[in-house]
Every structure is written in structure tokens, then in C-alpha cells.
Amino acid sequence: MKTWADGETISPADMKKYVSGPLRGLLAPPACRRTVANLGSEQKPARAWHTVQFDKPGAGAGKAHSYDTTGGLMSADPFKITAPLQGLYEVSAGVVVRAVSGSLTFAVASVNRNETVAGDIAHRGFLRFGLGRASASEKVGQGSATVALAEGHWISMAVNPETAAYLGANSNAQILSHLEMRWVGAMP
């Protein structure tokens, strides 16, 4: 919170940081939800971290379950969701991993800020969660966290399946992996 003394000149940078940015966030909070459901040709190799490449909002199997309230500013890169203004963001992720064949013993997912290399997302993630058993060949999991981001900073997600696997199922829009970020307030 910033206060100004009577007669103090307010700089354009302070006006943006303390007044217009938070006001914009309150009037039209930026939010983006991206989904992915891999085709059979897009399997992820076993026992390695993979950065998730998302469909553009309104495209792919999850087109009805994805959006970007900023007209594409948050979803310009297929691997990221970018913060259009400084603030606190609620991040939620849901992952469905299906074995290419046989059973899937474990899978884990991680979300991190300003990282696009899968191993870095995994090992320094602010949100990391294991996936539980839906069936012998499918694991599902979800997590959420609130994180402070500066304007232009981004989040990315990585997954690590124990066997060769797909993310979601392209033939079924209800079996999607997703990453969502929404502005919830100004920085304290």
C-alpha cells in the first residue's frame, strides 16, 4: 500500500503500479485456462520430465474448457501463461496421464515461474503434486497455490510419467490436463 503526502507529485510509474494496475485487475481480472490432450503420436517417454505444450484457448479437445480473458496476451506462448500485470495469482493445475500400454505405477507434476526447461520446472516448482490411481493405466492429480508475479513473468508445467504416456485423451474432452492462472489481488 502506498500513500502520498499532500502536494507530493505522483510519478507515472507509481500511478501504474499502485493505482491503474490494481484498478484494471479489479474491474477486469486477467485469467487464462489452457488445456492439452495428446494425440497417439505425441507420447511422452518414460522416467523423464517433459514441459507441457498447451493448446491455444478455444482450440484442441479442450476448446470448450479453455479461455484467455486478455485476448491472447496471457496465452501467446504454447508452453506458458504470462501475467499481464503485477499481482497475486491463483494457479491451479490438473493432470491426467495415461500409459501408452500396460500399467502406470507413478506420475508427478510440477508448476514453476519463469522456467521452461522441464528439469528446472520440476526441481524448483512452487506447486508439485503426485498423481493418484484412476485405473491401472491412468493417474490423475491436481493442485493449487497462490503466487506473486511481476508483469511479464510466467508459469509453466512439467510432468514425469513412470512409463511412456499421453497427457489426457484426445478422443474425450472430459479427460484433459489443464493449467489455469487468475489475478486475485495486488501485491501486499
Short mmCIF file of C-alpha atoms in Angstrom, two decimals:
data_model
loop_
_atom_site.label_atom_id
_atom_site.label_comp_id
_atom_site.label_asym_id
_atom_site.label_seq_id
_atom_site.Cartn_x
_atom_site.Cartn_y
_atom_site.Cartn_z
CA MET A 1 0.00 0.00 0.00
CA LYS A 2 1.30 3.42 -0.90
CA THR A 3 0.27 6.77 0.49
CA TRP A 4 1.25 10.20 -0.80
CA ALA A 5 1.70 13.40 1.19
CA ASP A 6 -0.38 16.46 0.35
CA GLY A 7 1.17 18.20 -2.63
CA GLU A 8 3.51 15.30 -3.46
CA THR A 9 3.91 14.65 -7.19
CA ILE A 10 2.83 11.17 -8.25
CA SER A 11 5.16 9.64 -10.82
CA PRO A 12 3.72 7.77 -13.85
CA ALA A 13 5.44 4.59 -12.62
CA ASP A 14 3.75 4.89 -9.18
CA MET A 15 0.41 5.65 -10.82
CA LYS A 16 0.66 2.47 -12.89
CA LYS A 17 1.95 0.30 -10.03
CA TYR A 18 -0.36 1.48 -7.25
CA VAL A 19 -3.47 2.80 -9.00
CA SER A 20 -4.18 1.87 -12.63
CA GLY A 21 -2.79 -1.70 -12.50
CA PRO A 22 -4.76 -2.83 -9.43
CA LEU A 23 -7.86 -0.98 -10.65
CA ARG A 24 -7.64 -2.77 -14.01
CA GLY A 25 -7.27 -6.06 -12.16
CA LEU A 26 -10.32 -5.37 -10.01
CA LEU A 27 -12.53 -4.27 -12.92
CA ALA A 28 -11.49 -6.99 -15.38
CA PRO A 29 -9.32 -9.58 -13.63
CA PRO A 30 -6.98 -11.27 -16.09
CA ALA A 31 -7.40 -15.04 -16.23
CA CYS A 32 -6.36 -17.85 -18.55
CA ARG A 33 -7.05 -21.60 -18.66
CA ARG A 34 -5.13 -23.78 -21.10
CA THR A 35 -5.71 -27.45 -21.83
CA VAL A 36 -3.94 -30.34 -23.50
CA ALA A 37 -4.97 -33.83 -24.60
CA ASN A 38 -2.28 -35.60 -26.61
CA LEU A 39 -2.80 -37.50 -29.83
CA GLY A 40 -1.42 -41.02 -30.11
CA SER A 41 1.67 -39.71 -31.92
CA GLU A 42 2.54 -37.35 -29.03
CA GLN A 43 3.54 -39.81 -26.33
CA LYS A 44 5.95 -38.78 -23.58
CA PRO A 45 8.93 -41.08 -22.93
CA ALA A 46 9.20 -42.83 -19.55
CA ARG A 47 11.05 -41.58 -16.46
CA ALA A 48 11.85 -38.09 -17.70
CA TRP A 49 10.46 -34.61 -17.08
CA HIS A 50 8.56 -33.06 -20.01
CA THR A 51 7.49 -29.43 -20.36
CA VAL A 52 3.81 -29.40 -21.25
CA GLN A 53 2.82 -27.76 -24.54
CA PHE A 54 -0.74 -26.43 -24.34
CA ASP A 55 -3.37 -25.83 -26.99
CA LYS A 56 -4.37 -22.22 -27.64
CA PRO A 57 -7.55 -21.29 -25.76
CA GLY A 58 -10.56 -22.23 -27.88
CA ALA A 59 -8.61 -24.93 -29.76
CA GLY A 60 -8.00 -28.65 -29.43
CA ALA A 61 -10.01 -31.20 -27.48
CA GLY A 62 -10.43 -28.75 -24.59
CA LYS A 63 -11.65 -25.80 -26.66
CA ALA A 64 -14.88 -25.52 -24.64
CA HIS A 65 -12.94 -25.67 -21.36
CA SER A 66 -10.26 -23.06 -22.07
CA TYR A 67 -10.14 -19.24 -22.22
CA ASP A 68 -7.96 -16.14 -22.10
CA THR A 69 -9.74 -13.00 -20.85
CA THR A 70 -6.91 -10.82 -22.20
CA GLY A 71 -7.47 -11.65 -25.85
CA GLY A 72 -4.35 -13.78 -26.13
CA LEU A 73 -1.83 -11.77 -24.06
CA MET A 74 -1.60 -14.48 -21.41
CA SER A 75 -1.51 -17.39 -23.88
CA ALA A 76 0.85 -16.20 -26.63
CA ASP A 77 3.45 -18.93 -25.96
CA PRO A 78 2.40 -22.62 -26.16
CA PHE A 79 4.41 -23.51 -23.03
CA LYS A 80 3.48 -20.56 -20.77
CA ILE A 81 0.75 -18.49 -19.17
CA THR A 82 2.05 -14.92 -18.77
CA ALA A 83 0.99 -12.37 -16.13
CA PRO A 84 -0.23 -9.18 -17.87
CA LEU A 85 0.09 -7.14 -14.67
CA GLN A 86 1.85 -7.41 -11.33
CA GLY A 87 -0.09 -9.06 -8.53
CA LEU A 88 -1.12 -12.19 -6.73
CA TYR A 89 -2.35 -15.03 -8.94
CA GLU A 90 -4.23 -18.19 -8.05
CA VAL A 91 -2.74 -21.07 -10.02
CA SER A 92 -4.49 -24.41 -10.43
CA ALA A 93 -3.33 -27.44 -12.37
CA GLY A 94 -4.93 -30.76 -13.17
CA VAL A 95 -3.14 -33.62 -14.88
CA VAL A 96 -4.38 -36.84 -16.46
CA VAL A 97 -1.62 -39.23 -17.55
CA ARG A 98 -2.44 -42.43 -19.44
CA ALA A 99 0.05 -45.23 -20.13
CA VAL A 100 0.73 -45.98 -23.80
CA SER A 101 0.41 -49.66 -22.87
CA GLY A 102 0.33 -51.68 -19.65
CA SER A 103 0.14 -50.12 -16.20
CA LEU A 104 1.41 -46.81 -14.87
CA THR A 105 2.94 -47.06 -11.38
CA PHE A 106 3.55 -43.35 -10.72
CA ALA A 107 3.49 -39.90 -12.26
CA VAL A 108 4.24 -36.47 -10.81
CA ALA A 109 3.64 -32.88 -11.99
CA SER A 110 5.24 -29.54 -11.13
CA VAL A 111 4.50 -25.87 -11.88
CA ASN A 112 7.11 -23.13 -11.65
CA ARG A 113 7.57 -19.49 -12.58
CA ASN A 114 9.92 -18.17 -15.27
CA GLU A 115 11.28 -21.61 -16.22
CA THR A 116 10.74 -23.51 -19.46
CA VAL A 117 13.29 -26.31 -19.04
CA ALA A 118 11.41 -29.34 -17.70
CA GLY A 119 14.01 -30.30 -15.07
CA ASP A 120 14.13 -26.74 -13.71
CA ILE A 121 10.34 -26.56 -13.50
CA ALA A 122 10.36 -29.86 -11.64
CA HIS A 123 13.10 -29.24 -9.13
CA ARG A 124 12.28 -25.64 -8.19
CA GLY A 125 8.50 -25.69 -8.60
CA PHE A 126 6.25 -23.75 -6.23
CA LEU A 127 3.49 -26.32 -6.88
CA ARG A 128 4.34 -30.00 -7.08
CA PHE A 129 1.94 -32.90 -6.72
CA GLY A 130 1.76 -36.64 -7.22
CA LEU A 131 -0.92 -38.27 -9.32
CA GLY A 132 -3.19 -40.91 -7.82
CA ARG A 133 -4.63 -44.01 -9.40
CA ALA A 134 -7.75 -43.70 -11.52
CA SER A 135 -7.12 -47.12 -13.08
CA ALA A 136 -4.09 -49.38 -13.56
CA SER A 137 -3.11 -47.42 -16.68
CA GLU A 138 -4.22 -43.90 -15.66
CA LYS A 139 -3.12 -41.43 -12.98
CA VAL A 140 -4.86 -38.15 -12.11
CA GLY A 141 -3.95 -35.31 -9.78
CA GLN A 142 -4.47 -31.65 -9.09
CA GLY A 143 -3.02 -28.83 -7.05
CA SER A 144 -3.33 -25.11 -6.47
CA ALA A 145 -1.28 -22.29 -5.00
CA THR A 146 -1.25 -18.50 -4.78
CA VAL A 147 1.90 -16.90 -6.17
CA ALA A 148 3.18 -13.34 -6.57
CA LEU A 149 4.16 -12.48 -10.15
CA ALA A 150 5.59 -9.35 -11.73
CA GLU A 151 4.18 -8.10 -15.02
CA GLY A 152 5.59 -10.24 -17.84
CA HIS A 153 6.52 -13.19 -15.62
CA TRP A 154 5.03 -16.57 -16.50
CA ILE A 155 4.24 -20.07 -15.26
CA SER A 156 4.91 -23.41 -16.96
CA MET A 157 4.17 -27.03 -16.09
CA ALA A 158 6.16 -30.26 -16.42
CA VAL A 159 5.20 -33.92 -15.90
CA ASN A 160 7.16 -37.12 -15.27
CA PRO A 161 5.44 -40.48 -16.02
CA GLU A 162 6.96 -43.80 -14.94
CA THR A 163 6.14 -45.41 -18.31
CA ALA A 164 5.64 -43.97 -21.81
CA ALA A 165 2.40 -42.00 -21.57
CA TYR A 166 -0.03 -39.46 -23.01
CA LEU A 167 -1.44 -36.38 -21.28
CA GLY A 168 -5.23 -36.77 -21.27
CA ALA A 169 -7.11 -38.47 -24.09
CA ASN A 170 -7.64 -36.57 -27.32
CA SER A 171 -10.83 -38.50 -28.10
CA ASN A 172 -12.53 -37.41 -24.86
CA ALA A 173 -12.78 -33.73 -23.92
CA GLN A 174 -13.53 -34.69 -20.31
CA ILE A 175 -10.07 -36.27 -19.94
CA LEU A 176 -7.92 -33.16 -20.17
CA SER A 177 -4.86 -31.83 -18.42
CA HIS A 178 -5.02 -28.11 -17.67
CA LEU A 179 -3.16 -25.13 -16.21
CA GLU A 180 -5.08 -22.06 -15.04
CA MET A 181 -3.97 -18.69 -13.66
CA ARG A 182 -6.16 -15.81 -12.45
CA TRP A 183 -5.33 -12.46 -10.87
CA VAL A 184 -6.70 -12.28 -7.32
CA GLY A 185 -5.22 -9.05 -5.95
CA ALA A 186 -2.45 -6.52 -5.71
CA MET A 187 0.87 -7.39 -4.10
CA PRO A 188 0.90 -6.88 -0.34
#
